[in-house]
Coordinates of C-alpha atoms and ligand atoms in Angstrom, one line a residue:
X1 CA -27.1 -4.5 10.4
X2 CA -25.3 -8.2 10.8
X3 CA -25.6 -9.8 14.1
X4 CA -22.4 -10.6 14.9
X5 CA -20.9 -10.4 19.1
X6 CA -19.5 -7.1 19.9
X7 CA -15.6 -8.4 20.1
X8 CA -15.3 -11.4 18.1
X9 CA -14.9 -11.5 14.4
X10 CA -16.8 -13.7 12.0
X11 CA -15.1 -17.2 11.8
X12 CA -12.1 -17.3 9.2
X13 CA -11.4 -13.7 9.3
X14 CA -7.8 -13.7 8.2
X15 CA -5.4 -11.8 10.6
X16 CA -2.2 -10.8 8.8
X17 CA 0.6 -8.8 8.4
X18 CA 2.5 -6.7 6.0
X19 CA 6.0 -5.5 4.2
X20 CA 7.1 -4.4 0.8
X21 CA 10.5 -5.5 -1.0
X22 CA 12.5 -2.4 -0.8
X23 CA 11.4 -1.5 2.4
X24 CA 12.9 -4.5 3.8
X25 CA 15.0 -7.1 1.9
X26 CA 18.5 -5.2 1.8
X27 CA 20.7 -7.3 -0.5
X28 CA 20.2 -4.7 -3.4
X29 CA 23.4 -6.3 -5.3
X30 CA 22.7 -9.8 -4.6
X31 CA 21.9 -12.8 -6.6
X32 CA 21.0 -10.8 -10.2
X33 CA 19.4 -7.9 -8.9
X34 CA 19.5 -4.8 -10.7
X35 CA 18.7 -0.9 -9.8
X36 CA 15.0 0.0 -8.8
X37 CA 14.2 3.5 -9.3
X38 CA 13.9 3.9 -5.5
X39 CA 17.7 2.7 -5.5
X40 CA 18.7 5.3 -8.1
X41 CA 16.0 7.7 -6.1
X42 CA 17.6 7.1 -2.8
X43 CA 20.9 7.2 -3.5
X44 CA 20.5 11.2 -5.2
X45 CA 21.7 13.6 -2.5
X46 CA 18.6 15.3 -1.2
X47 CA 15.7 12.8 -2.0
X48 CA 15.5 10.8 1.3
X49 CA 15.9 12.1 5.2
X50 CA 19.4 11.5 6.4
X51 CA 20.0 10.2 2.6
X52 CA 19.2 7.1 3.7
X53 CA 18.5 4.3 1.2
X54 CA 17.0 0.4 1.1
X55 CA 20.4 -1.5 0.6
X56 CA 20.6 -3.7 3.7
X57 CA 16.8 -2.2 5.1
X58 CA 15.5 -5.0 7.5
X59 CA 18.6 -7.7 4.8
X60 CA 14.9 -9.8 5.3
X61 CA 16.7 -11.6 2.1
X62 CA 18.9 -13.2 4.9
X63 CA 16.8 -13.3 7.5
X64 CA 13.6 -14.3 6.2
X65 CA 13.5 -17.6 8.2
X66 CA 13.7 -15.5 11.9
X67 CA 10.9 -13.4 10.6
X68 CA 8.6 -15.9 9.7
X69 CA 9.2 -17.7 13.1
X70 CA 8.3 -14.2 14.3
X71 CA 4.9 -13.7 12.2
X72 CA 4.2 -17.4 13.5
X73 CA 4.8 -16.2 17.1
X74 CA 2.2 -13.4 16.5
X75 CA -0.1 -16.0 15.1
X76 CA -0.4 -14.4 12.1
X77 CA -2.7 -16.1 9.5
X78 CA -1.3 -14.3 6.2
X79 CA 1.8 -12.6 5.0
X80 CA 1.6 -9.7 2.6
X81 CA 4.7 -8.9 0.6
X82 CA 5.7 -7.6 -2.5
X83 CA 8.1 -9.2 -4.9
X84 CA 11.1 -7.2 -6.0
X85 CA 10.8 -7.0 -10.0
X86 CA 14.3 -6.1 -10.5
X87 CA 15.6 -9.2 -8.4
X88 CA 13.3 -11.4 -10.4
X89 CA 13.7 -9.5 -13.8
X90 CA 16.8 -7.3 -14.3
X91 CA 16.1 -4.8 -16.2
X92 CA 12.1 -5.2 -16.6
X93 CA 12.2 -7.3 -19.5
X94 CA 13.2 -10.7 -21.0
X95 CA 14.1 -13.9 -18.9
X96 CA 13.4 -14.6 -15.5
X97 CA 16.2 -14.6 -13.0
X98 CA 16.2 -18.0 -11.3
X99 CA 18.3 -16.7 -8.5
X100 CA 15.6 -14.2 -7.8
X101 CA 12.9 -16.3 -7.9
X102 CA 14.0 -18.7 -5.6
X103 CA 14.5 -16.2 -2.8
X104 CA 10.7 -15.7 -3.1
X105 CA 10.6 -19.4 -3.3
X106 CA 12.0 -19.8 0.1
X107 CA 9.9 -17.4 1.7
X108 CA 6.9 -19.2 0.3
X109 CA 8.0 -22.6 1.3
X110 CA 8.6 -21.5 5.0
X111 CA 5.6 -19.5 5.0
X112 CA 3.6 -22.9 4.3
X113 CA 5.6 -24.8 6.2
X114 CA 4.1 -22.8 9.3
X115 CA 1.0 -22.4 7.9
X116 CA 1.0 -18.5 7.0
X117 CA -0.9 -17.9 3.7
X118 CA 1.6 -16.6 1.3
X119 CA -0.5 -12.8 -0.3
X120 CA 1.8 -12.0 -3.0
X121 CA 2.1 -8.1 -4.3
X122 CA 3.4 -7.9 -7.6
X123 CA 4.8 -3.9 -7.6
X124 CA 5.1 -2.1 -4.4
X125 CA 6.9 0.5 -5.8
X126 CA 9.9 -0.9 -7.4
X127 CA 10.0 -0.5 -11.2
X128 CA 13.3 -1.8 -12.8
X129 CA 15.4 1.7 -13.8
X130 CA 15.7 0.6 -17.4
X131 CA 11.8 1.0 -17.6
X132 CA 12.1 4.2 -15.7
X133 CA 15.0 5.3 -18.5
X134 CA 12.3 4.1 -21.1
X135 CA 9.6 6.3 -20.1
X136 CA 8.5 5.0 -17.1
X137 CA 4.5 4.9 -16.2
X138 CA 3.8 7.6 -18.2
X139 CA 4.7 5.5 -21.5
X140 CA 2.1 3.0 -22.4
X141 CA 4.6 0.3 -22.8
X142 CA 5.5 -0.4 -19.0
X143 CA 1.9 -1.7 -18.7
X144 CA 2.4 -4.3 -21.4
X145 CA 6.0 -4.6 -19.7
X146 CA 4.2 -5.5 -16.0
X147 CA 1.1 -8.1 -17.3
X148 CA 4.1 -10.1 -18.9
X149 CA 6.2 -9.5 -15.9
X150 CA 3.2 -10.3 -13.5
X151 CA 2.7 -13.7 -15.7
X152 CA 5.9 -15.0 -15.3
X153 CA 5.8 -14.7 -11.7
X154 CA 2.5 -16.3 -11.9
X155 CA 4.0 -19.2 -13.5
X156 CA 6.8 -19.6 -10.9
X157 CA 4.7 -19.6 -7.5
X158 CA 1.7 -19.8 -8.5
X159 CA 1.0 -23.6 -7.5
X160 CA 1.7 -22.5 -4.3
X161 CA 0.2 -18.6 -4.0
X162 CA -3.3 -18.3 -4.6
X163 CA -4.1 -14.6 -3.5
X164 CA -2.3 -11.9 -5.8
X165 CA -2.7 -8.2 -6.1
X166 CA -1.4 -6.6 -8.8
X167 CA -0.1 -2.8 -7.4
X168 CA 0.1 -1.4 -4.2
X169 CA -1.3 2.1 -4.1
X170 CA -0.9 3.3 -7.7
X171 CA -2.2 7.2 -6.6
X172 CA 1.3 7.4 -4.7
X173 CA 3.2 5.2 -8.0
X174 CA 1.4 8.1 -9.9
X175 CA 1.1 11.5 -8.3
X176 CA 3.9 11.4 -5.6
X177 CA 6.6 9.9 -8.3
X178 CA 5.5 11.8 -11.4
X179 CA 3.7 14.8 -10.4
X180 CA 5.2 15.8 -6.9
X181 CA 8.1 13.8 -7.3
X182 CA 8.6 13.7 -3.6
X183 CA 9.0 9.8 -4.6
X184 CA 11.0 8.1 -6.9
X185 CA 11.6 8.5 -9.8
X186 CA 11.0 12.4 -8.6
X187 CA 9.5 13.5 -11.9
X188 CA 7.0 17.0 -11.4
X189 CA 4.7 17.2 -14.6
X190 CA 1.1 16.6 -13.6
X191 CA 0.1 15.7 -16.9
X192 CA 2.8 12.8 -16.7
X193 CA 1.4 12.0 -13.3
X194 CA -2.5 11.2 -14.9
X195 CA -0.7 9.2 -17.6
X196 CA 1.9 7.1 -15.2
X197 CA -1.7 6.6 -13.4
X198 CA -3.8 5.2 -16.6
X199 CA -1.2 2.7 -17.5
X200 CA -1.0 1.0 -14.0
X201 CA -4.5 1.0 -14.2
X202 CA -4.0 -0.6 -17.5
X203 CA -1.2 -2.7 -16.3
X204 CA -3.7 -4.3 -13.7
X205 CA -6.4 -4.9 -16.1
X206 CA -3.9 -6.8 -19.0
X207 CA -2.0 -8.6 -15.6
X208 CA -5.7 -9.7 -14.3
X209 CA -6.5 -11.3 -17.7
X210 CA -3.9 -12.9 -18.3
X211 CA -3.2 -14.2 -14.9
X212 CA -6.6 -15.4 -14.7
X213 CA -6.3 -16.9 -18.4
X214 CA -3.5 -19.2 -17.0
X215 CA -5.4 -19.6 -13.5
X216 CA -8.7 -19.3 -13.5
X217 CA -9.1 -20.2 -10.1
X218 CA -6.5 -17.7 -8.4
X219 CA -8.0 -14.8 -6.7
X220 CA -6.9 -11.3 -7.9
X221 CA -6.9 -8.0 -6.7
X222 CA -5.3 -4.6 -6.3
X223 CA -4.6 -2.6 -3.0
X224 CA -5.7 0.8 -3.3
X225 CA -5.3 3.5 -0.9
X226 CA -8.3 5.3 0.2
X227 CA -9.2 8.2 2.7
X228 CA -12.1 9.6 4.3
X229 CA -12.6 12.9 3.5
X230 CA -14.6 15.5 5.1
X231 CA -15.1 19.3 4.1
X232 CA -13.5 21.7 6.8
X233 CA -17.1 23.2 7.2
X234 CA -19.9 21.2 6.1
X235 CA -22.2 24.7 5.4
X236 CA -19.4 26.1 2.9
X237 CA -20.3 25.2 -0.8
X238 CA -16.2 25.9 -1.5
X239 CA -15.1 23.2 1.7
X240 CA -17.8 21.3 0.3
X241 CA -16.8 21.1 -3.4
X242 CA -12.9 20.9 -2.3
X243 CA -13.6 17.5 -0.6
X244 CA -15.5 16.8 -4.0
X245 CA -12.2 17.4 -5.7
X246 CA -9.8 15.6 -3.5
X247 CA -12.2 12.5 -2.9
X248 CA -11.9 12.3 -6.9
X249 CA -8.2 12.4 -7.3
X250 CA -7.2 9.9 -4.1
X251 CA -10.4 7.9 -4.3
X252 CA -12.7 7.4 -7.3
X253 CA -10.4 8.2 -9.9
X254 CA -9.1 4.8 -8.6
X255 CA -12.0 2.8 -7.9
X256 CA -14.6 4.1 -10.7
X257 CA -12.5 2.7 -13.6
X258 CA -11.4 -0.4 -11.7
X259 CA -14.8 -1.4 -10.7
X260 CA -17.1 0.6 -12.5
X261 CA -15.2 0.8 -16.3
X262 CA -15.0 4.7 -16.5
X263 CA -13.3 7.9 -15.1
X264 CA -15.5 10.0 -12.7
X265 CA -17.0 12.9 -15.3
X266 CA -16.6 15.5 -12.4
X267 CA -12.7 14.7 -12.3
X268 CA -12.0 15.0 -15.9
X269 CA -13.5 17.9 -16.5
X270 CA -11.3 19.3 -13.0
X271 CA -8.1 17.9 -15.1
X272 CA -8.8 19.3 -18.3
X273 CA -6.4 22.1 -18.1
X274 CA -4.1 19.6 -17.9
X275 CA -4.9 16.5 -19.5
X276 CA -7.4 15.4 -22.4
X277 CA -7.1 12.1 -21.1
X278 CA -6.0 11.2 -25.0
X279 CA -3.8 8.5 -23.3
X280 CA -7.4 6.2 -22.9
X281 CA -7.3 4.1 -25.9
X282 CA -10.7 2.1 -27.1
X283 CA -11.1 -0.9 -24.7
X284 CA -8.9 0.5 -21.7
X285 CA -11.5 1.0 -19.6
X286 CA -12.7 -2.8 -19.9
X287 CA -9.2 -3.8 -19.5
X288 CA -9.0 -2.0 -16.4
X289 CA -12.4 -3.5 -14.8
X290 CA -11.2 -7.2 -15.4
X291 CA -13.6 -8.2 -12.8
X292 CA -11.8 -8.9 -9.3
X293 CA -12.0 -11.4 -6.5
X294 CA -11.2 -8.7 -3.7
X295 CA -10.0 -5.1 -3.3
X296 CA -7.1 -4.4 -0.6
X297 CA -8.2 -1.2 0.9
X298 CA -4.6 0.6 3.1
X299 CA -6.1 3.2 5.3
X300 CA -3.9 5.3 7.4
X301 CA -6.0 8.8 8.5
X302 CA -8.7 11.6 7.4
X303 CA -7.9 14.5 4.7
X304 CA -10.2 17.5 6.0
X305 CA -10.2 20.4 3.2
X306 CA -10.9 23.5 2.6
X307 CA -11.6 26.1 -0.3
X308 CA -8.7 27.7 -1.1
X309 CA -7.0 30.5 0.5
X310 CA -3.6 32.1 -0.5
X311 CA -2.9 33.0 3.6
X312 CA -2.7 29.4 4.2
X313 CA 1.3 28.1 3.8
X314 CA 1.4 24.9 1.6
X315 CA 1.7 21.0 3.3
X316 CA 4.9 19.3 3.1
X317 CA 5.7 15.9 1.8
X318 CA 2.3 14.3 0.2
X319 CA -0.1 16.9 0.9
X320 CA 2.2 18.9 -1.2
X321 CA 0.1 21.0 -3.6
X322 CA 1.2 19.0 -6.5
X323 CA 0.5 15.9 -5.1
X324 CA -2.8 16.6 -6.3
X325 CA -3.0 17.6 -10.1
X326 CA -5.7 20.5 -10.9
X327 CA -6.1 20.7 -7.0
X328 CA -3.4 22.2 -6.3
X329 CA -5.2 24.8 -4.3
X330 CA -6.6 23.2 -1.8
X331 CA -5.9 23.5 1.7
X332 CA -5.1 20.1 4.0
X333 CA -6.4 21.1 7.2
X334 CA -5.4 19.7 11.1
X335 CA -8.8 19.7 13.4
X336 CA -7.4 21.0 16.7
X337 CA -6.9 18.6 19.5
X338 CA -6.9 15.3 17.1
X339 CA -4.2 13.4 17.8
X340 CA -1.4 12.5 15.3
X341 CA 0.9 10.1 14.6
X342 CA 4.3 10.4 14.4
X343 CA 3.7 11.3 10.0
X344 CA 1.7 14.1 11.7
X345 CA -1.3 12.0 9.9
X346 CA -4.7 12.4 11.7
X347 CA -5.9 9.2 14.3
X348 CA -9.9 8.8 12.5
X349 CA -10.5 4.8 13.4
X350 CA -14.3 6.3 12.3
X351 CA -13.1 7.0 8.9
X352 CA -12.1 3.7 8.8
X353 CA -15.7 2.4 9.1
X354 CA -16.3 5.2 6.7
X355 CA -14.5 4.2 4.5
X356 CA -15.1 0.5 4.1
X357 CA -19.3 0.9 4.6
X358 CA -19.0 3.2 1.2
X359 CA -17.2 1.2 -0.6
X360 CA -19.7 -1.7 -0.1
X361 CA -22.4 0.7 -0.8
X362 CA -21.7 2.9 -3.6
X363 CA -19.9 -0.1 -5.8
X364 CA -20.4 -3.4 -7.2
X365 CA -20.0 -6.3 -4.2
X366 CA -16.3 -7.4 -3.7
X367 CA -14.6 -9.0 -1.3
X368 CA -12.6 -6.5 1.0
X369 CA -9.5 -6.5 3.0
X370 CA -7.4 -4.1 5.0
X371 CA -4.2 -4.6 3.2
X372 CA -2.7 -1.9 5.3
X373 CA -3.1 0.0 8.3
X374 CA -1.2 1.0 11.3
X375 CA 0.8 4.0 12.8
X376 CA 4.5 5.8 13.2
X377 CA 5.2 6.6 17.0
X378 CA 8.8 7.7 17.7
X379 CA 8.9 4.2 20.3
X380 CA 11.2 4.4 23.2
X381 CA 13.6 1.5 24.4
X382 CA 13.4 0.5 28.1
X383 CA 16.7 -0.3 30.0
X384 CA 15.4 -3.9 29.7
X385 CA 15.3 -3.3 26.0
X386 CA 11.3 -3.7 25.6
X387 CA 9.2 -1.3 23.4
X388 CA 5.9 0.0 25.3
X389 CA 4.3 1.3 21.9
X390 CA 0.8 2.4 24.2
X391 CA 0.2 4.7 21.4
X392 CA 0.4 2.1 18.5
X393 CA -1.6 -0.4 20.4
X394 CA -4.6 2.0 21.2
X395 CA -4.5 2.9 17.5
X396 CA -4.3 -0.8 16.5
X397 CA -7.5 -1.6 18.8
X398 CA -9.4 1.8 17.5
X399 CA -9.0 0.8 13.8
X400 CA -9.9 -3.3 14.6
X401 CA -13.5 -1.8 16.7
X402 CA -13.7 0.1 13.0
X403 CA -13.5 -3.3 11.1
X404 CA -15.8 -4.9 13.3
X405 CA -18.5 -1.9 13.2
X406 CA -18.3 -2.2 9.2
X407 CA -18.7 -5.5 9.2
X408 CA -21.5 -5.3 11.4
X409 CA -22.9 -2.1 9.5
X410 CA -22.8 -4.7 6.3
X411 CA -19.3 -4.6 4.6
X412 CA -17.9 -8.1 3.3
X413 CA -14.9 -7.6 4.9
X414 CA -12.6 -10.3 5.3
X415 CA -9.2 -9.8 6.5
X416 CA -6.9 -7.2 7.8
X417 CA -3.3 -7.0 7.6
X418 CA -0.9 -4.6 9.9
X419 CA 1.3 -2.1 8.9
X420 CA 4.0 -3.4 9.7
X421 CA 5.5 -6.5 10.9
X422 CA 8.7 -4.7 10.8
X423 CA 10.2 -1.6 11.3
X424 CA 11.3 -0.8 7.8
X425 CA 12.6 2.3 5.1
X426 CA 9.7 4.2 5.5
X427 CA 10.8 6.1 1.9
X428 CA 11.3 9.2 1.8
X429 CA 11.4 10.0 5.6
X430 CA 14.4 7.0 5.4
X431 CA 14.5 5.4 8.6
X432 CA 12.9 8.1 10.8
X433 CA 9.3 6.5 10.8
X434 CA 8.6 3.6 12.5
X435 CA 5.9 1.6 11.8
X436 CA 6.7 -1.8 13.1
X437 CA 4.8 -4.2 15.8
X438 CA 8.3 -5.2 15.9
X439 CA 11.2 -3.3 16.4
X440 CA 14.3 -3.6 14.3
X441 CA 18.2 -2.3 15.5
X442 CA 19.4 -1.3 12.6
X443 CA 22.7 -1.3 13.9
X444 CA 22.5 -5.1 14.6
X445 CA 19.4 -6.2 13.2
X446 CA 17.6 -7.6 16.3
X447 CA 14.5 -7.7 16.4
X448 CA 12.2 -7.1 19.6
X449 CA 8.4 -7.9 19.6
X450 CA 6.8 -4.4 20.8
X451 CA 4.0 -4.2 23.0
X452 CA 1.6 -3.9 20.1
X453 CA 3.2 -7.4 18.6
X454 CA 1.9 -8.8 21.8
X455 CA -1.4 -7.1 21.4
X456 CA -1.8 -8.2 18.1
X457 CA -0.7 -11.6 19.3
X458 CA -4.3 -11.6 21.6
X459 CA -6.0 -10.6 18.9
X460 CA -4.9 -13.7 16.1
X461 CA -5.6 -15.6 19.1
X462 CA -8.8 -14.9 19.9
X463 CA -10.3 -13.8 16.8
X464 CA -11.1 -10.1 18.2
X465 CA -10.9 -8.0 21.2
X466 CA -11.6 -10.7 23.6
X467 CA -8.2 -11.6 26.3
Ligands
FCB1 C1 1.8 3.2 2.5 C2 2.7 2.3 1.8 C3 3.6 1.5 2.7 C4 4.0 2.3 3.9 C5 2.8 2.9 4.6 C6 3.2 3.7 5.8 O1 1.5 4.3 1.7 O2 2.1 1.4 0.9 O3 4.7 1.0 1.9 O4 5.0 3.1 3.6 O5 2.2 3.8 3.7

């Protein structure tokens, strides 16, 4: 155990917050910017609650000055967001967009200006359609496609960004786009899913080299999401070797290759009715375990599992079935009388800990941050027009005590960043889910500080729980 006091965190522990392009820029025509494949995704009938779509979102592209003056207000230290590769490469390939580029400019420049430490993701989700129409993840090319992508935007901010991760969450890029399809670009063919996954994973590797060729002293990263996972019953061998299965298709078929430099043995041989893995190629797998300068760990809840049984009806939306290739049998399980969030996802601030105290122990040291983590509550305007989010602020304080009892049970973890500074397109649920310590009208585009903006407020302030 470190000795550290019970509510304070250890001195330059970065408190930040987070967005994602298409969640919150709007301006989907403007200045150059071509078709995503969550525009093309968003605008099918069907694909998105309410059909609704990222067009104007949070228009953060005209707006970005009121919402830095609001991170400052919240003291925030860092500012995580994800450039737009359409707006700053139409079409996915050749030059540069200038116009683009200098949005993200901008930002950077008024982030600096009030001293919020610019944390640059390069894909959060948006691949230009014209790499989609090309084959998308699942053709080898794209990867080559995003390192020379990834370099250029390098090259352009990189005298003033030093922290870059490469993708945000590639198991949702990967098996909720091309296996589930319940996101874009809505493809269902599991073994296109495992390929779309190897070649962000290779995408990250070539991005990391040659990022770090031109900057050796950047620090570089990618933002994985990870769960706890528990078997339903501890005593059943079949609970017990479901939570084997999905522990190695949502975490460790991420993190063995990335920081270990192979696929976990037990998972391939789980796939190989479905894939041979023939898309690894000799020297992928050191590619891919480029060594890093942190890991971004987002960590929203708990999957519980059981064996499967046929009586039990199928999860919606990312528990779908086919969210999980060769596990499609599994069951997702709710523990009676744990609360929920508004995504009906599981409150486990322990799995949290968990989470983070095996990482450090069962991998290689790296730096860690919480690049995500927050909640959906269905908030409630007063007549005076405040938000008293009760229920996002408890969660927010749960999940900080579970930073600060990793940290103290060992874990080198060194920031955190909320999800979200905004209310934002929460993708497929549209703009049903909000996730913001700041509400946004969409109908007029003011923004109100929610309780838990003030929370978080005392928190920056203070370092911890203290005030
Ligand atoms: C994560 C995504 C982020 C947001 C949160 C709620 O999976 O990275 O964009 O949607 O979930």
């Amino acid at each position: 155990m470190t000795s550290i006091d019970p509510l304070t965190f250890p001195p330059g522990f970065l408190w930040g917050a987070a967005t994602a392009s298409y969640q919150i820029e709007g301006a989907a025509t403007e200045d150059g910017r071509t078709p995503s494949i969550w525009d093309t995704f968003s605008h099918t009938p069907g694909k998105t609650l309410g059909g609704d779509t990222g067009d104007v979102a949070c228009d953060h592209y005209h707006r970005y000055r009121e919402d830095v003056a609001l991170m400052k207000d919240l003291g925030v230290g860092a500012y995580r967001f994800s450039i737009a590769w359409p707006r700053v490469q139409p079409g996915g390939s050749g030059p540069m967009n200038a116009q683009g580029l200098d949005f993200y400019r901008r930002l950077v420049d008024e982030l600096l200006e009030h001293d919020i430490l610019p944390w640059v993701t390069l894909y959060h989700w948006d691949l230009p359609q014209e790499l989609e129409d090309a084959g998308g993840w699942p053709n080898r090319d794209t990867a080559a496609r995003f390192a020379e992508y990834a370099v250029q935007v390098h090259a352009a901010l990189g005298d003033r960004v030093r922290n870059w991760t490469t993708f945000n969450e590639p198991w949702c890029s990967a098996f909720l786009g091309y296996a589930s399809g319940v996101h874009a670009p809505g493809r269902q063919h599991a073994p296109d899913g495992l390929a779309a996954m190897h070649h962000l994973l290779l995408g990250h590797g070539e991005a990391v080299r040659a990022i770090r060729a031109a900057d050796p002293e950047a620090k570089l990263g990618i933002t994985l999401n990870l769960y706890a996972i528990s078997p339903a019953d501890p005593a059943s061998p079949g609970d017990l070797d479901a939570a084997r299965r999905i522990d190695g298709l949502a975490n460790r078929i991420f993190l063995d290759p990335v920081l270990l430099g192979r696929y976990p043995e037990d998972v391939r041989q789980d796939l190989a009715g479905i894939s041979d893995f023939g898309f690894v190629r000799d020297g992928d797998l050191e590619t891919i375990a480029a060594p890093l300068d942190l890991l971004g760990i987002n960590y929203y809840s708990r999957h519980v599992v059981g064996a499967p049984d046929p009586d039990v009806p199928a999860e919606p939306y990312w528990r779908a079935p086919t969210s999980w290739p060769g596990s499609e049998d599994v069951r997702f399980l709710k523990r009676p009388g744990v609360p929920v969030t508004d995504m009906d996802w599981e409150v486990d601030a322990p799995g949290l800990t968990e989470t983070l105290v095996r990482v450090a122990k069962e991998y290689p040291p790296v730096p860690l941050y919480i690049t995500e983590n927050g909640a959906a509550y269905a908030d409630t305007v007063e007549p005076d027009g405040s938000v008293d989010d009760a229920d996002r602020v408890a969660y927010f304080d749960a999940h900080f005590r579970a930073c600060h009892d990793a940290i103290a049970a060992g874990a080198p973890l060194h920031g955190y960043f909320a999800w979200s500074l905004l209310d934002n397109f929460e993708w497929a649920w549209g703009y049903t889910k909000r996730f913001g310590m700041v509400r946004v009208d969409y109908a007029t585009q003011q923004r109100t500080i929610k309780a838990s903006g003030h929370r978080y407020r005392e928190v920056t302030k203070h370092n911890g729980l203290a005030g």
